[in-house]
N, CA, C and O atoms as CSV, one atom per row, in Angstrom:
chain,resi,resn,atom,element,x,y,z
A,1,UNK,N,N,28.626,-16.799,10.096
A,1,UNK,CA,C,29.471,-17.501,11.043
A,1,UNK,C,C,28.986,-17.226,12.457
A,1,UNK,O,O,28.385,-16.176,12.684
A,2,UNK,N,N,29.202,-18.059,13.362
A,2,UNK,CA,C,29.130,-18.176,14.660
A,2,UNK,C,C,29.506,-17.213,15.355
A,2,UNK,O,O,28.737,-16.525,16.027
A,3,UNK,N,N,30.720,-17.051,15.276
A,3,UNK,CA,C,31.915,-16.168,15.826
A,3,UNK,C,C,31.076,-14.550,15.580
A,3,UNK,O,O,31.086,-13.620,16.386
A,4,UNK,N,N,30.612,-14.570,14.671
A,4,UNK,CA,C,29.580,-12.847,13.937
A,4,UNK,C,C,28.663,-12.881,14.855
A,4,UNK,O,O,28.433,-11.701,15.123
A,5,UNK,N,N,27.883,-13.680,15.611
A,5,UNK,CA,C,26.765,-13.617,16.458
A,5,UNK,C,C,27.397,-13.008,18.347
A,5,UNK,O,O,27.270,-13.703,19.355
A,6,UNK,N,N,27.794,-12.127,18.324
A,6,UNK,CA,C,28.271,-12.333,19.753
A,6,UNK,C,C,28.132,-10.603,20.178
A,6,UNK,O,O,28.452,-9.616,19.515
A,7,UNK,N,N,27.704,-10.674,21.142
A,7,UNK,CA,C,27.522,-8.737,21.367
A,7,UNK,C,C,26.386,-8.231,20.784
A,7,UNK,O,O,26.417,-7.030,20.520
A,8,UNK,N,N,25.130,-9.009,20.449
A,8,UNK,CA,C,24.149,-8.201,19.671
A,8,UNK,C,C,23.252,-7.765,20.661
A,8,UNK,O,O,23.265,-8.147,21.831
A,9,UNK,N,N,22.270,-6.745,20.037
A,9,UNK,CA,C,20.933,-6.538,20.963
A,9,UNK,C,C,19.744,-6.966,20.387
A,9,UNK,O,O,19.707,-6.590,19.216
A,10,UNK,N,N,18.912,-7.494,20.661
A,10,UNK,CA,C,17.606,-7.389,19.408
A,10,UNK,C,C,16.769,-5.983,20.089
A,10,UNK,O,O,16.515,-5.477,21.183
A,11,UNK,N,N,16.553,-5.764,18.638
A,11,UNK,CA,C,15.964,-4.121,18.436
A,11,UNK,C,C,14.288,-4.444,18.008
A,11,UNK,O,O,13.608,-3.497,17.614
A,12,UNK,N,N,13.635,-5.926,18.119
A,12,UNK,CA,C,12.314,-5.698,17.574
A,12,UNK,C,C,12.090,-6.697,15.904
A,12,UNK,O,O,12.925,-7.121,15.105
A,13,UNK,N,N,10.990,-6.749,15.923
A,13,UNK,CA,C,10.705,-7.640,14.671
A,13,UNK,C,C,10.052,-6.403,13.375
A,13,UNK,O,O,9.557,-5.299,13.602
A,14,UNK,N,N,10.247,-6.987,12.212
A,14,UNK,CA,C,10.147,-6.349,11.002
A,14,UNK,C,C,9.163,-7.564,10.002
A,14,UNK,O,O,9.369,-8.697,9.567
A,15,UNK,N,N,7.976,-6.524,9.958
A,15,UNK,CA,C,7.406,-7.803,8.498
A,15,UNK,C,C,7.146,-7.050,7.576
A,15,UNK,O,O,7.165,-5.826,7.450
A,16,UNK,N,N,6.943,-7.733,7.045
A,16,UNK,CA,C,6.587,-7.133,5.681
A,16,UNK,C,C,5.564,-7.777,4.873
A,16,UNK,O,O,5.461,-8.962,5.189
A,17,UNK,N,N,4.611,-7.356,3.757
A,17,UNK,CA,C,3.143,-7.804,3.517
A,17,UNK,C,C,3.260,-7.165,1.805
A,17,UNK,O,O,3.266,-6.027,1.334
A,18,UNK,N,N,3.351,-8.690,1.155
A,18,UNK,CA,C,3.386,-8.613,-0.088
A,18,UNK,C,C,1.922,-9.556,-0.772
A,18,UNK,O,O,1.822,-10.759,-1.016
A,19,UNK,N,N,0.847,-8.347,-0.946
A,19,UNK,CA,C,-0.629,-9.006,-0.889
A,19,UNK,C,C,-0.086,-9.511,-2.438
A,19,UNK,O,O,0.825,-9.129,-3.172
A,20,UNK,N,N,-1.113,-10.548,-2.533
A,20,UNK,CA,C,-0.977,-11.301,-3.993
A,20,UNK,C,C,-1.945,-10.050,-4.936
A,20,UNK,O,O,-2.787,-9.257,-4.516
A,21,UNK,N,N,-1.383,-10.288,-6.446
A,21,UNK,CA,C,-1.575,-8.788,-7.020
A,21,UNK,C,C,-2.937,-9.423,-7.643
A,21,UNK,O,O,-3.305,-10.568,-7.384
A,22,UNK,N,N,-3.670,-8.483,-8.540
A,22,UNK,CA,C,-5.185,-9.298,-8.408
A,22,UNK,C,C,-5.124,-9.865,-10.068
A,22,UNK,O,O,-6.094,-10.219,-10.738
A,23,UNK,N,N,-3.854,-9.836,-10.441
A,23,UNK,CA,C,-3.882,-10.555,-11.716
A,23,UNK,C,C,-4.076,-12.350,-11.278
A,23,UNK,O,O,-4.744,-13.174,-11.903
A,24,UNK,N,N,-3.247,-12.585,-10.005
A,24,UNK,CA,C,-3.004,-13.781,-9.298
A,24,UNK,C,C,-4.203,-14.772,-8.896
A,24,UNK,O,O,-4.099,-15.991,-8.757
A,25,UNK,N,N,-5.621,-13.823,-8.702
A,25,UNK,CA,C,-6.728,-13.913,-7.941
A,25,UNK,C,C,-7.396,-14.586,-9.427
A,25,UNK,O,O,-8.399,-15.272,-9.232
A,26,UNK,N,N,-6.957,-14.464,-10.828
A,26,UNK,CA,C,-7.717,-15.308,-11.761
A,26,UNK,C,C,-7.578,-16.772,-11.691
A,26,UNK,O,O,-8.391,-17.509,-12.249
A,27,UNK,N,N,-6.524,-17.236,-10.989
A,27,UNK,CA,C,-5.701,-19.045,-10.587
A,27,UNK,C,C,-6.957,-19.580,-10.105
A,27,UNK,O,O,-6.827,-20.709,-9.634
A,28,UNK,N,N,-8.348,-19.030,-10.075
A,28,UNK,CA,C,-9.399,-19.872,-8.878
A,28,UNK,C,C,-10.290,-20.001,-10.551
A,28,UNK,O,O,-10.947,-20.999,-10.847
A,29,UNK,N,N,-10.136,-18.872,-11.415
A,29,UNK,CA,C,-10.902,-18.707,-12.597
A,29,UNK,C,C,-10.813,-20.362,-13.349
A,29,UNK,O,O,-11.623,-21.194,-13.759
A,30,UNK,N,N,-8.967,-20.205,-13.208
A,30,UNK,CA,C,-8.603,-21.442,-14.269
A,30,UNK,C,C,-8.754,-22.477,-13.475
A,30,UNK,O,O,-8.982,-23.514,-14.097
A,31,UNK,N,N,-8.694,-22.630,-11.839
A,31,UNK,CA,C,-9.207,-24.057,-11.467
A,31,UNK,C,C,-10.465,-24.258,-11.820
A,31,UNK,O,O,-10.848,-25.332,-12.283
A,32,UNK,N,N,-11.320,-23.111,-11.608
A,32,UNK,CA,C,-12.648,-23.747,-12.006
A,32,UNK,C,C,-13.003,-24.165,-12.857
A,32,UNK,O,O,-14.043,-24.824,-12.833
A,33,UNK,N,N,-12.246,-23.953,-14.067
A,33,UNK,CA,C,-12.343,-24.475,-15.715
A,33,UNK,C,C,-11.228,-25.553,-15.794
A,33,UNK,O,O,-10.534,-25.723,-16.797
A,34,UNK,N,N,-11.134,-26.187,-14.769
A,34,UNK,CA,C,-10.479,-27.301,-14.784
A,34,UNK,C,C,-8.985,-28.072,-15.087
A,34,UNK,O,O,-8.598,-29.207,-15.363
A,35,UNK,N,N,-8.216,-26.297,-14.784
A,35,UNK,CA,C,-6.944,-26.479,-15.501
A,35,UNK,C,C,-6.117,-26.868,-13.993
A,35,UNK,O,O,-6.144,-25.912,-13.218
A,36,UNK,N,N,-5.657,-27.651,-13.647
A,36,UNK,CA,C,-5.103,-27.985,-12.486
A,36,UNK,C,C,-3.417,-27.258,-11.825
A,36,UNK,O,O,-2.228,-27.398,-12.111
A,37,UNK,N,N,-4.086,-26.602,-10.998
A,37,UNK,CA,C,-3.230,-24.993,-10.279
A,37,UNK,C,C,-2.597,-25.747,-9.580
A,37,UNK,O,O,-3.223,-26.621,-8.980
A,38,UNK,N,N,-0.958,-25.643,-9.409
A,38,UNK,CA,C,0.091,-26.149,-8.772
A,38,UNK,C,C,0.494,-24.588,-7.714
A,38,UNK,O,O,0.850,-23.696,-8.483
A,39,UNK,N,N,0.503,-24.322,-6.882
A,39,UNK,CA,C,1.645,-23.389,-6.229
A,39,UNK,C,C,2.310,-24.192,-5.416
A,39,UNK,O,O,1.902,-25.122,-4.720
A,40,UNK,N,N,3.914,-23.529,-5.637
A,40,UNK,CA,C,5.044,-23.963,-5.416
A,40,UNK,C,C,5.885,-22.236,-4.778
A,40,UNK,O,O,5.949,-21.171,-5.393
A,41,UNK,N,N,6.436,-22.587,-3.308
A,41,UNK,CA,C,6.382,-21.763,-2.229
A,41,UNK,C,C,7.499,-21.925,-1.533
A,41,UNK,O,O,7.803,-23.041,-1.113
A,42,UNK,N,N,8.312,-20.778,-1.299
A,42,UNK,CA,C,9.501,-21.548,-0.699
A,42,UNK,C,C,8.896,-21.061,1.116
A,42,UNK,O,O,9.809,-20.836,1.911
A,43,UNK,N,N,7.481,-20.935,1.633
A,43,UNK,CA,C,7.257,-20.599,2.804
A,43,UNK,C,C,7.031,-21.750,3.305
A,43,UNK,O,O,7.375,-22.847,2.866
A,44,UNK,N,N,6.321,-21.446,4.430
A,44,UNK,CA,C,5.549,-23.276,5.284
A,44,UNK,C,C,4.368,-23.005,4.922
A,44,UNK,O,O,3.958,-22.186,4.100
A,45,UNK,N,N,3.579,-24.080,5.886
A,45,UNK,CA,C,2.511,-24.471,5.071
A,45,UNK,C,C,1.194,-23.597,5.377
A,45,UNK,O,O,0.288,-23.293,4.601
A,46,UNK,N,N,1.364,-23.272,6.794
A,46,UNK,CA,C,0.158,-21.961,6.836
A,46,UNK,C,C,0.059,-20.743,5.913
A,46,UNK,O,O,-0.959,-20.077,5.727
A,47,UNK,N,N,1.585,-20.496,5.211
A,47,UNK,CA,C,1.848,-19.011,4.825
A,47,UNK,C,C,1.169,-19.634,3.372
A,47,UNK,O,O,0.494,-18.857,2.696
A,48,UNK,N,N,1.400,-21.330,2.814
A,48,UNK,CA,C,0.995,-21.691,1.534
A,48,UNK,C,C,-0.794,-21.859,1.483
A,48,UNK,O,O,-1.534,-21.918,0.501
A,49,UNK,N,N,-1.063,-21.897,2.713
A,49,UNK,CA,C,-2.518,-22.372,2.434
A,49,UNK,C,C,-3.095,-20.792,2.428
A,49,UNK,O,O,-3.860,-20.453,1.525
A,50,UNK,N,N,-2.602,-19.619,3.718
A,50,UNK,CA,C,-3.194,-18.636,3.402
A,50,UNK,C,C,-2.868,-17.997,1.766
A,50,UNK,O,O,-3.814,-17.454,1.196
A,51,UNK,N,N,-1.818,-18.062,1.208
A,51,UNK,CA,C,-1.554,-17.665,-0.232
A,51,UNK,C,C,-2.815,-18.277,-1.241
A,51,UNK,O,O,-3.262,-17.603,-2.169
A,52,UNK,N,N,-3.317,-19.660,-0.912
A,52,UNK,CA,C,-4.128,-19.821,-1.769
A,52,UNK,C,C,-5.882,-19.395,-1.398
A,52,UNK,O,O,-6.735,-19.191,-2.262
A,53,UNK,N,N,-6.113,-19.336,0.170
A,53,UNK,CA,C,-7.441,-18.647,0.225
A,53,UNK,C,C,-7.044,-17.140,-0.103
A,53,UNK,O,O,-8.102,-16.587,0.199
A,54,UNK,N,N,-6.423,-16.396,-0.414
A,54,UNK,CA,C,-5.961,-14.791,-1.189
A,54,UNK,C,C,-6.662,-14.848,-2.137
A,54,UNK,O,O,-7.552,-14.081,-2.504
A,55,UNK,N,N,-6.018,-16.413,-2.877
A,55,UNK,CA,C,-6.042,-16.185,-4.379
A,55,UNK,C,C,-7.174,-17.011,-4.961
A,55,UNK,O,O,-7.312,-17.354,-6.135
A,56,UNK,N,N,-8.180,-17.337,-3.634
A,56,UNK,CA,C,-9.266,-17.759,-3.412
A,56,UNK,C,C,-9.098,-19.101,-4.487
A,56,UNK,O,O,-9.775,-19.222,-5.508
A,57,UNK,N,N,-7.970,-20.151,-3.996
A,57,UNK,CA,C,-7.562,-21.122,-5.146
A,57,UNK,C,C,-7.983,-22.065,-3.391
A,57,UNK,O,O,-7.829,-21.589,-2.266
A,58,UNK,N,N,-8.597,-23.663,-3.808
A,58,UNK,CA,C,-9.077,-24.220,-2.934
A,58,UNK,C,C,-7.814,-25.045,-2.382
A,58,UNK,O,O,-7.294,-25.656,-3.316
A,59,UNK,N,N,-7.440,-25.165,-1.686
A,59,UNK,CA,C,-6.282,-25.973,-1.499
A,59,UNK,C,C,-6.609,-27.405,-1.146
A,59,UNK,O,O,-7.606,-27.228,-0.445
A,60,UNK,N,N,-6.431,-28.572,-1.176
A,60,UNK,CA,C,-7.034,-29.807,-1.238
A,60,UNK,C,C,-5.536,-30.771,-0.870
A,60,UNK,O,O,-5.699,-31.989,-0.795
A,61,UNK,N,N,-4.404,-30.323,-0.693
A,61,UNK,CA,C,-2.927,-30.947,-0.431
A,61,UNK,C,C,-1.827,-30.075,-0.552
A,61,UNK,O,O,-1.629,-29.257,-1.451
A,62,UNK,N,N,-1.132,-30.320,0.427
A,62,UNK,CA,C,0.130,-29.279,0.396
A,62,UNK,C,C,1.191,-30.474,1.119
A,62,UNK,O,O,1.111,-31.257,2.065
A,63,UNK,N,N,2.299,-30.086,0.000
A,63,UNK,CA,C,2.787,-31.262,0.080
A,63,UNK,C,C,4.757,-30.316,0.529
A,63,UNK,O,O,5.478,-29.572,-0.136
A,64,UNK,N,N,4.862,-30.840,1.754
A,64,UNK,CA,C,6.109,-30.219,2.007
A,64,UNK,C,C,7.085,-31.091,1.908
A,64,UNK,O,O,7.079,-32.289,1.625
A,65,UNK,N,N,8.174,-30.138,2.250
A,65,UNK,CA,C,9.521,-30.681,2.229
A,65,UNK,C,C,9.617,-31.863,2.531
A,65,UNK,O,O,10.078,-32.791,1.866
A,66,UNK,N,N,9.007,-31.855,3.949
A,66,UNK,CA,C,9.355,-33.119,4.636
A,66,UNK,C,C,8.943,-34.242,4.405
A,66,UNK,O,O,9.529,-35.288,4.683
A,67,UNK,N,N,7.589,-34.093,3.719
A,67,UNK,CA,C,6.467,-35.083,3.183
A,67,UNK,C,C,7.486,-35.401,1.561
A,67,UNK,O,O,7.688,-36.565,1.216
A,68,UNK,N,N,7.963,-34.361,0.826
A,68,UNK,CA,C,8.545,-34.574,0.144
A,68,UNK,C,C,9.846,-35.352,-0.123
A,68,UNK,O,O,10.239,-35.946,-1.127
A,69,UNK,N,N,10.431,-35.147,1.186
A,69,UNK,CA,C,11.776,-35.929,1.081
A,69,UNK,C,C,11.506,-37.405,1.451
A,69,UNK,O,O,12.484,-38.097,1.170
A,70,UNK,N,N,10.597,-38.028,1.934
A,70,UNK,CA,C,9.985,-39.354,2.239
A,70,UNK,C,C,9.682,-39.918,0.527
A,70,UNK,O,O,9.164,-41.016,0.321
């Protein structure tokens, strides 16, 4: 609620870094053998394209929300 936002301080930003595990890094194995790799991401689209150079998977379309709701 709105009303909860009032009197705060900001204290600083927090990230956090969840590397893709290297079982993940075989998804480039099975594109290359021609099995066609979907990732599906609830991030945007830089955080989706860097997820797939990780997982060294080629990215060729990333298709968002917005592109999606059209």
């Amino acid at each position: 609620m709105l009303s909860d936002e009032v009197g705060l301080t900001f204290a600083g930003f927090a990230v956090f870094r969840d590397p893709p595990k290297a079982r993940q890094r075989g998804l480039a194995a099975l594109a290359a053998a021609g099995v066609d790799v979907k990732v599906l991401t609830g991030d945007n689209e830089q955080v989706a394209r860097h997820l797939c150079g990780e997982t060294r998977l080629r990215s060729t379309r990333v298709l968002t929300e917005r592109r999606l709701q059209r």
